[in-house]
Short mmCIF file of C-alpha atoms in Angstrom, two decimals:
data_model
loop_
_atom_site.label_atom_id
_atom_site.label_comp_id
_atom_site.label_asym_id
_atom_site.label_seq_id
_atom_site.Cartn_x
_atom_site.Cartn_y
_atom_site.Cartn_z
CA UNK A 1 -55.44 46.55 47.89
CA UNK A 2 -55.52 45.60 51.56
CA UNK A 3 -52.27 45.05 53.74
CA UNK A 4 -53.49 44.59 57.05
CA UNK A 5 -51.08 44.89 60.07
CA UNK A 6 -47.34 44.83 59.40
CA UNK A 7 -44.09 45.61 61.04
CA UNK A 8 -40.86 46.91 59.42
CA UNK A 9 -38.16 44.40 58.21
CA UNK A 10 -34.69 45.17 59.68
CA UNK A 11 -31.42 42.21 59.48
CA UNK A 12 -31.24 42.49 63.39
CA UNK A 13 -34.73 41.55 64.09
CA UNK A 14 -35.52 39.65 60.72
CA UNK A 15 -36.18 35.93 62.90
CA UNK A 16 -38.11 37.90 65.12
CA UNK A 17 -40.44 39.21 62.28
CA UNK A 18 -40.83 35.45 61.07
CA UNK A 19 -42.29 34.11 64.16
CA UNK A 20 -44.54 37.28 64.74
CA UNK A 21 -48.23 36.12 64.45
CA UNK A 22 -50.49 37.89 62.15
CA UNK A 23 -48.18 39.41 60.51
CA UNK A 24 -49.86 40.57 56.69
CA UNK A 25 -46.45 42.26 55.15
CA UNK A 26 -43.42 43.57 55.79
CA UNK A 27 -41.59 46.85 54.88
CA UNK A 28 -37.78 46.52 53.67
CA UNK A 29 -35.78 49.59 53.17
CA UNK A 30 -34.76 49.76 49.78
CA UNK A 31 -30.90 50.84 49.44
CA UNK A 32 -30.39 47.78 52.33
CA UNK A 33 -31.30 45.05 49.64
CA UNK A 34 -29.35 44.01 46.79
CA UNK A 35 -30.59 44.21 43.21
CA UNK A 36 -30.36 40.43 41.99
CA UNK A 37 -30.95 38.99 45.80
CA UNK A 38 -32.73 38.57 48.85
CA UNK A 39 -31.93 37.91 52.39
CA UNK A 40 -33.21 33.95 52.83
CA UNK A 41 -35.41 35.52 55.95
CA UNK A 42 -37.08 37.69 53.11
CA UNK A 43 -37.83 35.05 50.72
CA UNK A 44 -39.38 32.38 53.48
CA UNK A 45 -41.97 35.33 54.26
CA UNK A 46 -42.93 36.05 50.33
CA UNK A 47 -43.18 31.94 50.31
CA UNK A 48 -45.45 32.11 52.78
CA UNK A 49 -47.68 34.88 51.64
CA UNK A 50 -46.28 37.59 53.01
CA UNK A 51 -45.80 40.70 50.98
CA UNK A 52 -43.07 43.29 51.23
CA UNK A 53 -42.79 46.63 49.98
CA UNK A 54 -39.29 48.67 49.58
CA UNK A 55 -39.47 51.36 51.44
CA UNK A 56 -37.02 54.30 49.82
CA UNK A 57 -34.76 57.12 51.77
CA UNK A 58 -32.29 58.34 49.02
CA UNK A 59 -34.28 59.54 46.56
CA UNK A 60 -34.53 62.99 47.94
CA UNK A 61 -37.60 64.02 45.82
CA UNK A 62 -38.24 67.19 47.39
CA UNK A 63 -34.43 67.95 46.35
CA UNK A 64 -33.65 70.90 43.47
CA UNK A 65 -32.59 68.36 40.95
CA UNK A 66 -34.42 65.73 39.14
CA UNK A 67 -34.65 62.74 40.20
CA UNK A 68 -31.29 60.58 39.54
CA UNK A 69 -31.83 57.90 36.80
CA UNK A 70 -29.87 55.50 38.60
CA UNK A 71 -31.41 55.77 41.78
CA UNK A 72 -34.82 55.34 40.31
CA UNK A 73 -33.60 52.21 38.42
CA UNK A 74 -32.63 50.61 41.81
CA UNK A 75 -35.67 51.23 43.16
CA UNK A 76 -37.41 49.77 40.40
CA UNK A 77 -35.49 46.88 40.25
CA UNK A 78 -36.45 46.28 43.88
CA UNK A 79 -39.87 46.30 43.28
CA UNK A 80 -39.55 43.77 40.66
CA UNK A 81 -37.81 41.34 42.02
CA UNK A 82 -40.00 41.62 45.48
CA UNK A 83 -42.47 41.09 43.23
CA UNK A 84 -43.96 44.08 45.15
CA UNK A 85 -47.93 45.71 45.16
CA UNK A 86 -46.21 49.43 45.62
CA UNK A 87 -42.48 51.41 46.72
CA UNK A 88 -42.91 54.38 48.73
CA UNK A 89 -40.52 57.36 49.53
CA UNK A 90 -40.54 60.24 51.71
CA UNK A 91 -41.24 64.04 50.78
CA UNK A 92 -37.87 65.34 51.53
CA UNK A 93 -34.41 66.64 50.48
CA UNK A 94 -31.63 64.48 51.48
CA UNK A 95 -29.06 66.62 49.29
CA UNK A 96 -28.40 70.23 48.08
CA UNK A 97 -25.46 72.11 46.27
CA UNK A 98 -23.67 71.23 43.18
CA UNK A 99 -23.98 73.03 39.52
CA UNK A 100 -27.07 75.07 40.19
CA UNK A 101 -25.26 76.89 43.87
CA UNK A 102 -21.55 76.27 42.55
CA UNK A 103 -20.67 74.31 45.44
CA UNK A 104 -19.78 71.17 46.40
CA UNK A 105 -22.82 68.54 46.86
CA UNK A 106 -23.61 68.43 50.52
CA UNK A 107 -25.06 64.96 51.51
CA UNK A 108 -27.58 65.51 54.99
CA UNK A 109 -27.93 61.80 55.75
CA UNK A 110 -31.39 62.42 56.95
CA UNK A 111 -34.65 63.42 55.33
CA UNK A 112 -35.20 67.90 56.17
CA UNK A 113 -38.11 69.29 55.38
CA UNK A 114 -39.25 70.51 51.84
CA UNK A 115 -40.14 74.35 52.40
CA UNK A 116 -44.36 74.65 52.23
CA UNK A 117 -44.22 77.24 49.15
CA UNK A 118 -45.77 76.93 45.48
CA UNK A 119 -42.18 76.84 44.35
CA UNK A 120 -41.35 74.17 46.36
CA UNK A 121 -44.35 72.11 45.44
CA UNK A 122 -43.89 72.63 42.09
CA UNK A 123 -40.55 71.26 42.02
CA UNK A 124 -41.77 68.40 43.79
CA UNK A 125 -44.53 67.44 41.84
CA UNK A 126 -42.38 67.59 38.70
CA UNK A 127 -39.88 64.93 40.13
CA UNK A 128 -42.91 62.64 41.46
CA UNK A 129 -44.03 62.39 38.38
CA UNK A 130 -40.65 61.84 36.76
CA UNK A 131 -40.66 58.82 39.53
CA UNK A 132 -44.07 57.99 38.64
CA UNK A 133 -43.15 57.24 34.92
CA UNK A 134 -40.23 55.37 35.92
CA UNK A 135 -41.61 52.59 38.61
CA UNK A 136 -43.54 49.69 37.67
CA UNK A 137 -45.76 49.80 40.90
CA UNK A 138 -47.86 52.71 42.00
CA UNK A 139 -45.96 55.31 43.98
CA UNK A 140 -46.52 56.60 47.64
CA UNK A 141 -45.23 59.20 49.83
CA UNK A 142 -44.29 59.98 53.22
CA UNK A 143 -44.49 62.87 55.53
CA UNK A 144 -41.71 63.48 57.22
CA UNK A 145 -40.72 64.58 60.69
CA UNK A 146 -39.19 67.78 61.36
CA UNK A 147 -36.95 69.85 63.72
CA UNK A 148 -36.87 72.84 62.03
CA UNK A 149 -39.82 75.32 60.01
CA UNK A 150 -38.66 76.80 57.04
CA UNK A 151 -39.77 80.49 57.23
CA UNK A 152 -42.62 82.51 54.85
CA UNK A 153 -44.29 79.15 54.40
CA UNK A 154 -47.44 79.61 52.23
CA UNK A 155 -49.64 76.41 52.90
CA UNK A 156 -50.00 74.17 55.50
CA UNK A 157 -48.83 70.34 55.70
CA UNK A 158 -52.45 69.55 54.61
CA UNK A 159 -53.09 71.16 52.19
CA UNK A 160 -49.29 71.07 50.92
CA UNK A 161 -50.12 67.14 50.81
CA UNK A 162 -53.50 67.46 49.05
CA UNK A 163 -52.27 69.83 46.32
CA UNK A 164 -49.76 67.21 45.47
CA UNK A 165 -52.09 64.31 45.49
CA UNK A 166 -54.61 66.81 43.51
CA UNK A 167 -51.71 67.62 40.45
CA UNK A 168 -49.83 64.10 41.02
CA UNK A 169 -52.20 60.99 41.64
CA UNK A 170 -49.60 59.83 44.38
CA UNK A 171 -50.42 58.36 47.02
CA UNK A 172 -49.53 58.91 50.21
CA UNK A 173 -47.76 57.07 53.17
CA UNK A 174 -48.92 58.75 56.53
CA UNK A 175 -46.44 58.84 59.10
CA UNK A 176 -48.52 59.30 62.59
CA UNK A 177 -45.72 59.28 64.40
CA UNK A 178 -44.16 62.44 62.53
CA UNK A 179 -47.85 64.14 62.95
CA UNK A 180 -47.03 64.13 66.67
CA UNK A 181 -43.46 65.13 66.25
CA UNK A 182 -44.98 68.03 64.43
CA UNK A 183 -47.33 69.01 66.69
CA UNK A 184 -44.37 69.63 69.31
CA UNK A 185 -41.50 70.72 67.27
CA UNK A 186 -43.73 72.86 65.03
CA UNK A 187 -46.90 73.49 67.19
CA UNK A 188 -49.16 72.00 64.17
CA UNK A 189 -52.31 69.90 64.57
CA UNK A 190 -52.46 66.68 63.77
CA UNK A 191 -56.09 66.72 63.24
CA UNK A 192 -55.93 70.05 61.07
CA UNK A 193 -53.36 68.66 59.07
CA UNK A 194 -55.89 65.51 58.48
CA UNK A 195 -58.59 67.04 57.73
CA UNK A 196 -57.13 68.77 55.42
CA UNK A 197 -55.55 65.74 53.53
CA UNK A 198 -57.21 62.99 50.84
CA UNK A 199 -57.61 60.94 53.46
CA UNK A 200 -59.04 58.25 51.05
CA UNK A 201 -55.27 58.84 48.87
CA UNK A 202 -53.51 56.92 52.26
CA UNK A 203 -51.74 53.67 50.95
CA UNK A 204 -50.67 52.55 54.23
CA UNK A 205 -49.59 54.03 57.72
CA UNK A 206 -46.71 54.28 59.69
CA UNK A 207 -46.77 54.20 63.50
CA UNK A 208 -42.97 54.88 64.99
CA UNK A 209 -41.88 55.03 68.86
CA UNK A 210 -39.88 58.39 69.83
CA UNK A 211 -38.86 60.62 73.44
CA UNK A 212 -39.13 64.05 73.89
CA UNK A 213 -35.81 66.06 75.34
CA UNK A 214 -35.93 69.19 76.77
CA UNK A 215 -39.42 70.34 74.04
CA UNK A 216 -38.13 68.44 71.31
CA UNK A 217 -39.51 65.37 70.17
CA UNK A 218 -36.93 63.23 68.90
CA UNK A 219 -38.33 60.27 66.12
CA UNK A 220 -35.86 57.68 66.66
CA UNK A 221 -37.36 54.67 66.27
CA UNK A 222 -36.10 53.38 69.47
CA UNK A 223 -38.12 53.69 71.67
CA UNK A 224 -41.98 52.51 72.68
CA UNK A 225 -45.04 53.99 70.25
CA UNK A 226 -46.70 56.56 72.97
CA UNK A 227 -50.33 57.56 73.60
CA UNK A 228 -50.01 60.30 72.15
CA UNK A 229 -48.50 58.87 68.96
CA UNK A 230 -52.24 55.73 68.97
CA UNK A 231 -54.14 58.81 69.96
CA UNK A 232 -53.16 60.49 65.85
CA UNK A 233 -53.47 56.89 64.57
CA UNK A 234 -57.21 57.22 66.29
CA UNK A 235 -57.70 60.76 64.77
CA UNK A 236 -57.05 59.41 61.35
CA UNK A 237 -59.14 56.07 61.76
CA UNK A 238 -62.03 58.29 62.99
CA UNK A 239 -61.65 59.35 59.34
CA UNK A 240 -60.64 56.48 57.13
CA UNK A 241 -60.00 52.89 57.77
CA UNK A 242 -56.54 52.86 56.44
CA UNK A 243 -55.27 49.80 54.06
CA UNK A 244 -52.04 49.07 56.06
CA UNK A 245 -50.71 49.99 59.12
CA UNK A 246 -46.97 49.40 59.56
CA UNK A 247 -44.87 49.29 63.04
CA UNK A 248 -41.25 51.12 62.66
CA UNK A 249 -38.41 49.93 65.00
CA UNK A 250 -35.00 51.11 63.75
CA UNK A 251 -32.51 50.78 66.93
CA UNK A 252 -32.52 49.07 70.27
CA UNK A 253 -34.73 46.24 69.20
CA UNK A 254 -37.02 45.20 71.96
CA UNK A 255 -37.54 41.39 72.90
CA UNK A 256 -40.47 39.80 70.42
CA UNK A 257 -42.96 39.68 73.33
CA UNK A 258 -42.98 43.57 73.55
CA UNK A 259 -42.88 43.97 69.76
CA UNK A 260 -45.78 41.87 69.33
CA UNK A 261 -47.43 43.83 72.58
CA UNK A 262 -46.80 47.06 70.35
CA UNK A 263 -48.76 45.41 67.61
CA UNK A 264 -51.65 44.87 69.95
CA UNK A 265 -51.98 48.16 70.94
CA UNK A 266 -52.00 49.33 67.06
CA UNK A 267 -54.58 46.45 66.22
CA UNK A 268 -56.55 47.92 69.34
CA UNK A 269 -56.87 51.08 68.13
CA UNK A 270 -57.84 50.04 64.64
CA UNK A 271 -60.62 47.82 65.83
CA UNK A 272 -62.77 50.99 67.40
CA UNK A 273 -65.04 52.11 64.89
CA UNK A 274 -64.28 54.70 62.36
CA UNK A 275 -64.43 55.92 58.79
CA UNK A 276 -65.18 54.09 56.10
CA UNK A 277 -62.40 52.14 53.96
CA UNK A 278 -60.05 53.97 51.86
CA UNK A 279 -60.82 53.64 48.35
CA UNK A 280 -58.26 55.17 46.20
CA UNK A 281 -58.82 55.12 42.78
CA UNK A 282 -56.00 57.35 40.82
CA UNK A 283 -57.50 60.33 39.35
CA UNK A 284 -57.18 61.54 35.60
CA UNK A 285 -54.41 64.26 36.41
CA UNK A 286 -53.09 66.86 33.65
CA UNK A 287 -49.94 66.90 32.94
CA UNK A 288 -47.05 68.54 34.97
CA UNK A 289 -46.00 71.36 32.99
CA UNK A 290 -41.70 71.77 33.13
CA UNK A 291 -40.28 73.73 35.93
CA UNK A 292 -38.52 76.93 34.90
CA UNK A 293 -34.75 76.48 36.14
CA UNK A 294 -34.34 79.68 37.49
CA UNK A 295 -37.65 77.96 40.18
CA UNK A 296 -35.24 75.53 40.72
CA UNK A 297 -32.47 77.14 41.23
CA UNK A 298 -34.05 79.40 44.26
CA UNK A 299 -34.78 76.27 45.95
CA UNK A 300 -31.00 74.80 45.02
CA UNK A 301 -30.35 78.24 47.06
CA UNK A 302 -32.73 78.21 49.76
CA UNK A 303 -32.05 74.19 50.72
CA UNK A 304 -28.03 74.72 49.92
CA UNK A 305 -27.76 77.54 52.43
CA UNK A 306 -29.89 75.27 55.01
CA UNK A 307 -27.99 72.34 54.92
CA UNK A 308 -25.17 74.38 55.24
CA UNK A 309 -25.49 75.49 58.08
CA UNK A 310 -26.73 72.18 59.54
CA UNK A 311 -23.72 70.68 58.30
CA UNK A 312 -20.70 72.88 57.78
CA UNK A 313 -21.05 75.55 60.13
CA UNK A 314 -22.25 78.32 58.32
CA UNK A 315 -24.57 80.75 59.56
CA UNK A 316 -27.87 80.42 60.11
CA UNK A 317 -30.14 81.77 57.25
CA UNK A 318 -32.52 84.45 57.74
CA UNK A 319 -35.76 83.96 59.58
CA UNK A 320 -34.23 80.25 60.65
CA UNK A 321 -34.47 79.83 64.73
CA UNK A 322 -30.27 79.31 65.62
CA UNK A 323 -31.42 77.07 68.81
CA UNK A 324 -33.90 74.72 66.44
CA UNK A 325 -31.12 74.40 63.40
CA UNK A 326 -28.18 73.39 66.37
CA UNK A 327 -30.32 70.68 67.74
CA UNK A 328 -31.01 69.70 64.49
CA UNK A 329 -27.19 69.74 63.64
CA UNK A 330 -26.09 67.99 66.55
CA UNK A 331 -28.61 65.13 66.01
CA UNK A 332 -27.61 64.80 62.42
CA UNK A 333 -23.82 64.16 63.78
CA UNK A 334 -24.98 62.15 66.10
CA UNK A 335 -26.87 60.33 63.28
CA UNK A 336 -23.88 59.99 61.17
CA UNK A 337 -21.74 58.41 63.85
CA UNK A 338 -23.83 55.63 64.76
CA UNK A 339 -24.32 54.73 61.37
CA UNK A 340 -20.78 54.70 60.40
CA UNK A 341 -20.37 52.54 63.24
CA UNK A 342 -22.58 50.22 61.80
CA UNK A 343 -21.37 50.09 58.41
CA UNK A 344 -17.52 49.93 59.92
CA UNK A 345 -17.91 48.58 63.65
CA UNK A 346 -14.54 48.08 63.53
CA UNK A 347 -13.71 51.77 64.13
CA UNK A 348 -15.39 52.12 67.28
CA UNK A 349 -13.74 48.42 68.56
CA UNK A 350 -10.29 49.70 67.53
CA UNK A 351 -10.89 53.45 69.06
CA UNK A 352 -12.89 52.41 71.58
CA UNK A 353 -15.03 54.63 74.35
CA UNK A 354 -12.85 58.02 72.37
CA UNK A 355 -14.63 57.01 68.74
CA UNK A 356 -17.41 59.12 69.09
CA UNK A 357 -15.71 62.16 70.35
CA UNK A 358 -13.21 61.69 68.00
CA UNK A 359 -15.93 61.32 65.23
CA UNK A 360 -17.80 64.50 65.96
CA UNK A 361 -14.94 66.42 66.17
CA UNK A 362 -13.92 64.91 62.66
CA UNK A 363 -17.72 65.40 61.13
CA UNK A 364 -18.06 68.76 62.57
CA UNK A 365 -14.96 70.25 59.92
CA UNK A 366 -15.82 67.51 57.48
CA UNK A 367 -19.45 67.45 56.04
CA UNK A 368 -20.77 64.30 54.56
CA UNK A 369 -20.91 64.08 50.48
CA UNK A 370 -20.81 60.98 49.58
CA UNK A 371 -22.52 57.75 51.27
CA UNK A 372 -21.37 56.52 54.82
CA UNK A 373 -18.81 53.36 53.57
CA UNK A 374 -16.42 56.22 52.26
CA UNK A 375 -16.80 58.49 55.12
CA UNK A 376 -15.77 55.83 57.41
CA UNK A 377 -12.66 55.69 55.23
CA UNK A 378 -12.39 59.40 55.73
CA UNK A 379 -12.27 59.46 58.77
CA UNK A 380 -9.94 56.29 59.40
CA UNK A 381 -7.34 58.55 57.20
CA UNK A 382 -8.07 61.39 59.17
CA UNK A 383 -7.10 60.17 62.01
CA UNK A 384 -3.83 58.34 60.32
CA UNK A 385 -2.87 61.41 59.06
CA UNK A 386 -3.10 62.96 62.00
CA UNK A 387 -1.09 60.71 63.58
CA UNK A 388 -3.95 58.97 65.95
CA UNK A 389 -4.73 57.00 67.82
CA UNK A 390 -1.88 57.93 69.98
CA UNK A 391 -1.52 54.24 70.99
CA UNK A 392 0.79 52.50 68.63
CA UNK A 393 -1.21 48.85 68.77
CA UNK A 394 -4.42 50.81 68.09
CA UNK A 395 -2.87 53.20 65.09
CA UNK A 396 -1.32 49.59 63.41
CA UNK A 397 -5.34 48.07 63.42
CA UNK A 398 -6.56 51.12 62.30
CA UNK A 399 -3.67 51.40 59.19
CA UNK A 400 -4.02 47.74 58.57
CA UNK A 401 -7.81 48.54 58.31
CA UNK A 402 -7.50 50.87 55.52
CA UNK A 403 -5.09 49.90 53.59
CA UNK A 404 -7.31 47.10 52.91
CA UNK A 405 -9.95 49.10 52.17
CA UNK A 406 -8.83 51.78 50.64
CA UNK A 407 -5.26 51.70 49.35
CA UNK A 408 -1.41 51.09 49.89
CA UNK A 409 -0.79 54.03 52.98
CA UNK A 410 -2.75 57.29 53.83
CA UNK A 411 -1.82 59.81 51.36
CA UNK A 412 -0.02 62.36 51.89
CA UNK A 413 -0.08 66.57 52.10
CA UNK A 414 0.45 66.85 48.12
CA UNK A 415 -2.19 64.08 47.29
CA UNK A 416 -4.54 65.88 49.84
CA UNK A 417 -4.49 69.26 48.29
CA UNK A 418 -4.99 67.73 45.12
CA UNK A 419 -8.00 65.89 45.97
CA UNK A 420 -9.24 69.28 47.52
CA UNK A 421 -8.65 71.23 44.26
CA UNK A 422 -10.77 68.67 42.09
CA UNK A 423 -13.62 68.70 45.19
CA UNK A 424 -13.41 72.68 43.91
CA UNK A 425 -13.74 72.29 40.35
CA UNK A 426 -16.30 69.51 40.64
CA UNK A 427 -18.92 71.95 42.59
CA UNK A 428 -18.56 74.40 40.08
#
């Protein structure tokens, strides 16, 4: 099916998105909706014709483990009740540790690259098609952006991508934006990688605004789509005219007038002249013969020892760059504070201008494993325990603050240790 020209559905710009003109569909991020209910903005766009597609971050396909039956549930029940054409997801681990590394679950709160090996793959396409069987829509996936290359790769992104389209039927979400981020961080060719690809497997595409610091692109969704971002989206409709093409805006929302100036500039671009239509019809694949565990468990290894050290300070594993994997560190912090300042914006009211310092310095001895609601607990008891804030009006909002969140008064040194003993037992 045809989408057309969409933009991505956030609660901050959501009346924005409504008065938008020729807008086809909308993308909604999955784990932001509830189950059994939709935001009223959502539901005036479906009554008017406007489709939207859930648009999944947590499933962490490219992770060592199955995919989790609950998670896939939630998905599909967001599907359903959008009433939805398709769900996509992202090729990417989100999570590593647990039974198969005898650690404790390490949660990354961003998508990091799957490692290009036949291992790897094969792990993935196992849990796609575990996904597969469990949606109700088709199934397509993104690829990511990266910091970081994982090292003894054996295939490139394009031919990573049309392996798994080849032994899966997915099909696939193409990121343009995280092509270019690619071709700086990684030094890989957008055009190589898409010539390389089923270009005629491409659901929809993303396009996605970024800034490059000192080399490093950074994909943050904040900022203006760049030339050289529309100058991949050309490569790609030199090849295929895609179905959809999606606009991305995550943080500091522009006014409408320069969204819908972005949107221009993406319709521009997709009125040259190109390839011919995509016409994806899913191919008779054989079945995905069971991973052996011990696969599994060297890529529980490789990704455990990874996140790691992007998270809790460990070393940096062999053949890893130590510069790449502390920008990438620091941005996942980073990352993890503003979002826990979303989810609890009362933290940084009550701590003020020293919240993020004092967050960092809490997230850089405490790595995230579970989601961000009961980190921001964490740290609030943290810092009670601790005996901060210093200032005694600021330490009574903060106490009042989680105690009704979380319970009666922070616990104290015995409770603590006891918590950290099950933590132990529960990674092994």
């Amino acid at each position: 099916m045809r989408l057309g020209i969409g933009i991505g559905w956030r609660p901050e710009i959501a009346d924005e998105v409504e008065a938008l003109e020729g807008i086809d569909w909308v993308e909604a991020v999955a784990e932001n909706l509830c189950a059994d209910h939709l935001p009223d903005s959502l539901v005036r766009l479906r009554e008017r014709g406007v489709t939207v597609v859930p648009h999944g971050v947590s499933l962490g396909l490219g992770g060592a483990d199955r995919p989790d039956p609950g998670k896939l549930a939630d998905l599909a029940a967001r599907a359903t009740l959008l009433g939805a054409p398709l769900v996509t997801e992202h090729i990417a681990f989100v999570r590593a540790g647990g039974r198969r590394t005898g650690s404790p679950v390490l949660e990354a709160g961003h998508l990091l690259p799957v490692p290009r090996t036949r291992a790897a793959l094969d792990v993935l396409c196992e849990n796609v098609r575990i996904a597969q069987d469990a949606l109700p829509v088709p199934l397509a996936l993104e690829n990511i952006a990266a910091l970081v290359s994982w090292p003894g790769e054996e295939l490139t992104e394009g031919r990573f991508l049309a392996e798994l389209v080849e032994r899966t039927g997915v099909r696939l979400l193409i990121d343009v934006a995280n092509l270019h981020t690619n071709h700086v961080n990684r030094g890989e060719d957008p055009a190589a990688a898409l010539d390389e690809l089923p270009v005629e497997a491409i659901a929809y595409v993303h396009v996605a605004g970024g800034v490059e610091k000192d080399g490093v692109w950074h994909d943050t969704h904040a900022h203006p789509v760049t030339a050289p971002v529309l100058d991949v989206l050309a490569e790609l409709r030199s090849r295929v005219d895609p179905p959809g093409v999606l606009l991305e805006r995550d943080e500091a929302f522009p006014p409408d007038g320069e969204l819908a100036g972005e949107l221009d500039a993406i319709r521009g671009v997709l009125e040259k002249s190109g390839g011919a239509p995509a016409a994806w019809v899913t191919p008779e694949t054989p079945p995905v013969p069971p991973v052996a565990e011990s696969v599994r468990d060297g890529v529980a290894v490789a990704q455990t020892a990874l996140l790691s050290a992007l998270v809790a300070g460990t070393p940096a594993p062999e053949g890893f760059d130590p510069r790449r994997l502390r920008v990438q560190s620091r941005a996942l912090a980073a990352k993890r504070a503003d979002v826990v300042a979303k989810v609890a914006p009362e933290l940084p009211e009550i701590l003020g201008a020293g919240y993020r310092a004092a967050f960092l310095a809490y997230a850089g001895a405490r790595p995230l494993t579970s989601g961000y609601r009961r980190d921001a607990l964490d740290f609030a008891e943290h810092l009670l325990i601790a005996g901060r804030p210093e200032d005694d009006a600021a330490r009574r909002r903060l106490t009042h603050w989680w105690r009704d969140r979380a319970a009666p008064r922070p616990p104290g040194r015995a409770t603590r240790l006891a918590r950290a003993a099950r933590s132990v037992l529960a990674g092994r």
